[in-house]
mmCIF file of C-alpha atoms in Angstrom:
data_model
loop_
_atom_site.group_PDB
_atom_site.id
_atom_site.type_symbol
_atom_site.label_atom_id
_atom_site.label_comp_id
_atom_site.label_asym_id
_atom_site.label_seq_id
_atom_site.Cartn_x
_atom_site.Cartn_y
_atom_site.Cartn_z
ATOM 1 C CA MET H 140 70.285 57.670 73.357
ATOM 2 C CA GLY H 141 69.250 54.503 75.167
ATOM 3 C CA GLN H 142 65.872 53.524 76.508
ATOM 4 C CA ILE H 143 64.690 51.091 79.162
ATOM 5 C CA LYS H 144 61.264 50.156 80.455
ATOM 6 C CA VAL H 145 60.278 49.647 84.072
ATOM 7 C CA ARG H 146 57.486 47.557 85.514
ATOM 8 C CA GLY H 147 56.043 47.618 89.028
ATOM 9 C CA LYS H 148 56.240 44.475 91.141
ATOM 10 C CA MET H 149 54.749 43.942 94.591
ATOM 11 C CA GLN H 150 57.355 42.819 97.106
ATOM 12 C CA ARG H 151 58.142 42.983 100.784
ATOM 13 C CA VAL H 152 60.448 45.849 101.760
ATOM 14 C CA ALA H 153 62.347 44.604 104.803
ATOM 15 C CA VAL H 154 63.438 48.015 106.106
ATOM 16 C CA ILE H 155 59.839 49.094 106.670
ATOM 17 C CA ASN H 156 58.461 45.548 107.043
ATOM 18 C CA ASP H 157 55.648 46.184 104.562
ATOM 19 C CA ASN H 158 54.650 45.260 101.025
ATOM 20 C CA ARG H 159 55.179 47.933 98.369
ATOM 21 C CA VAL H 160 55.197 48.138 94.581
ATOM 22 C CA VAL H 161 58.813 48.478 93.485
ATOM 23 C CA ALA H 162 59.831 49.591 89.989
ATOM 24 C CA ARG H 163 62.189 47.154 88.256
ATOM 25 C CA ALA H 164 63.878 47.495 84.881
ATOM 26 C CA VAL H 165 62.548 45.041 82.316
ATOM 27 C CA ARG H 166 65.368 42.669 81.408
ATOM 28 C CA TYR H 167 65.602 41.666 77.793
ATOM 29 C CA SER H 168 67.370 38.641 76.374
ATOM 30 C CA THR H 169 71.127 38.186 76.639
ATOM 31 C CA VAL H 170 72.884 38.932 73.349
ATOM 32 C CA LYS H 171 75.260 36.080 72.532
ATOM 33 C CA GLY H 172 78.807 36.634 71.334
ATOM 34 C CA ASP H 173 78.030 35.348 67.833
ATOM 35 C CA GLU H 174 75.099 37.759 67.492
ATOM 36 C CA LEU H 175 77.286 40.638 68.627
ATOM 37 C CA THR H 176 80.003 39.683 66.156
ATOM 38 C CA SER H 177 77.486 39.403 63.292
ATOM 39 C CA TYR H 178 76.024 42.821 64.094
ATOM 40 C CA ALA H 179 79.478 44.414 64.304
ATOM 41 C CA ALA H 180 80.542 42.778 61.024
ATOM 42 C CA GLN H 181 77.512 44.212 59.229
ATOM 43 C CA SER H 182 78.052 47.654 60.754
ATOM 44 C CA SER H 183 81.773 47.798 59.978
ATOM 45 C CA HIS H 184 81.805 46.021 56.584
ATOM 46 C CA ILE H 185 84.534 43.725 57.908
ATOM 47 C CA PRO H 186 84.138 40.048 56.947
ATOM 48 C CA GLU H 187 82.477 38.167 59.804
ATOM 49 C CA SER H 188 85.201 35.500 59.847
ATOM 50 C CA THR H 189 87.901 38.159 60.307
ATOM 51 C CA LEU H 190 85.932 39.925 63.008
ATOM 52 C CA ARG H 191 85.200 36.612 64.767
ATOM 53 C CA ALA H 192 88.942 35.799 64.877
ATOM 54 C CA CYS H 193 89.702 39.279 66.233
ATOM 55 C CA THR H 194 86.942 38.978 68.844
ATOM 56 C CA LEU H 195 88.254 35.630 70.078
ATOM 57 C CA ALA H 196 91.775 37.054 70.277
ATOM 58 C CA MET H 197 90.553 40.089 72.229
ATOM 59 C CA ARG H 198 88.590 37.896 74.661
ATOM 60 C CA GLU H 199 91.687 35.781 75.234
ATOM 61 C CA ALA H 200 93.883 38.858 75.742
ATOM 62 C CA ILE H 201 91.427 40.470 78.185
ATOM 63 C CA SER H 202 91.175 37.236 80.183
ATOM 64 C CA TYR H 203 94.949 36.840 80.248
ATOM 65 C CA PHE H 204 95.643 40.357 81.498
ATOM 66 C CA VAL H 205 92.770 40.554 84.018
ATOM 67 C CA LEU H 206 93.554 37.114 85.484
ATOM 68 C CA ASN H 207 97.181 38.181 85.895
ATOM 69 C CA GLY H 208 96.310 41.238 87.997
ATOM 70 C CA HIS H 209 96.091 43.959 85.357
ATOM 71 C CA HIS H 210 93.239 46.373 84.768
ATOM 72 C CA VAL H 211 92.134 46.492 81.127
ATOM 73 C CA ASN H 212 90.925 49.813 79.764
ATOM 74 C CA LEU H 213 88.142 49.120 77.245
ATOM 75 C CA GLY H 214 88.055 52.742 76.111
ATOM 76 C CA LYS H 215 84.586 54.253 75.850
ATOM 77 C CA PHE H 216 83.096 51.222 77.643
ATOM 78 C CA GLY H 217 85.085 51.222 80.898
ATOM 79 C CA ILE H 218 87.731 49.300 82.832
ATOM 80 C CA LEU H 219 87.792 45.631 83.913
ATOM 81 C CA GLY H 220 89.996 44.346 86.705
ATOM 82 C CA ILE H 221 90.291 42.006 89.663
ATOM 83 C CA ARG H 222 88.775 43.150 92.941
ATOM 84 C CA SER H 223 89.275 41.402 96.231
ATOM 85 C CA THR H 224 88.385 41.592 99.881
ATOM 86 C CA GLN H 225 90.829 40.419 102.472
ATOM 87 C CA LYS H 226 91.418 40.313 106.188
ATOM 88 C CA ALA H 227 93.968 42.606 107.775
ATOM 89 C CA ALA H 228 97.098 41.382 109.525
ATOM 90 C CA THR H 229 98.816 43.020 112.480
ATOM 91 C CA ASP H 230 102.289 42.258 111.138
ATOM 92 C CA ALA H 231 103.745 42.080 107.614
ATOM 93 C CA GLU H 232 105.053 38.571 108.352
ATOM 94 C CA GLU H 233 101.455 37.341 108.816
ATOM 95 C CA VAL H 234 100.450 38.334 105.270
ATOM 96 C CA ASN H 235 99.625 35.300 103.112
ATOM 97 C CA ALA H 236 97.087 34.087 100.560
ATOM 98 C CA ASN H 237 94.757 32.838 103.319
ATOM 99 C CA LEU H 238 93.893 36.456 104.162
ATOM 100 C CA VAL H 239 92.104 36.860 100.814
ATOM 101 C CA LYS H 240 88.391 36.215 101.448
ATOM 102 C CA HIS H 241 86.831 36.931 98.057
ATOM 103 C CA VAL H 242 88.043 37.631 94.504
ATOM 104 C CA THR H 243 85.807 38.872 91.701
ATOM 105 C CA ILE H 244 85.900 40.806 88.443
ATOM 106 C CA GLY H 245 85.179 44.492 88.864
ATOM 107 C CA PHE H 246 83.894 46.876 86.211
ATOM 108 C CA THR H 247 84.161 50.643 86.339
ATOM 109 C CA PRO H 248 82.146 52.351 83.605
ATOM 110 C CA SER H 249 83.711 55.190 81.636
ATOM 111 C CA VAL H 250 82.522 58.781 81.954
ATOM 112 C CA GLU H 251 80.921 58.451 78.498
ATOM 113 C CA ILE H 252 78.871 55.431 79.581
ATOM 114 C CA LYS H 253 77.914 57.101 82.876
ATOM 115 C CA ASN H 254 76.713 60.166 80.946
ATOM 116 C CA ALA H 255 74.797 57.997 78.458
ATOM 117 C CA ILE H 256 73.066 56.198 81.339
ATOM 118 C CA ALA H 257 72.165 59.540 82.929
ATOM 119 C CA GLN H 258 70.494 60.567 79.656
ATOM 120 C CA MET H 259 68.605 57.307 79.060
ATOM 121 C CA ARG H 260 64.886 57.554 78.564
ATOM 122 C CA ILE H 261 62.908 55.505 81.095
ATOM 123 C CA GLU H 262 59.362 54.437 80.224
ATOM 124 C CA THR H 263 56.746 52.636 82.272
ATOM 125 C CA GLU H 264 55.563 49.332 80.858
ATOM 126 C CA VAL H 265 51.925 48.582 81.434
#
């Protein structure tokens, strides 16, 4: 089971036009790819060099498929895919690339991850 800590921070809340203490999750450091690979190698007893090569290949494959319009199912983790917002046209002949306003990567967490998040322990940091 996971655990996060929250800390209160005074800030202006625009909707009520007043200052309030808002709880924010404490953000820890960003784990780098090499650290993740090292941890996974130790946990799986797979040589780090082999796992590093596999990780690079998987990153390349995920990028290739996502950037070519596919959604990639990452199993227990979730699904990555392109999301876009676009303007509507009144006629099919008006449809072109200029109607696309914004393109980004979207992530949809799996049911397992959603359930794990729902069961996370939340503590207050003093």
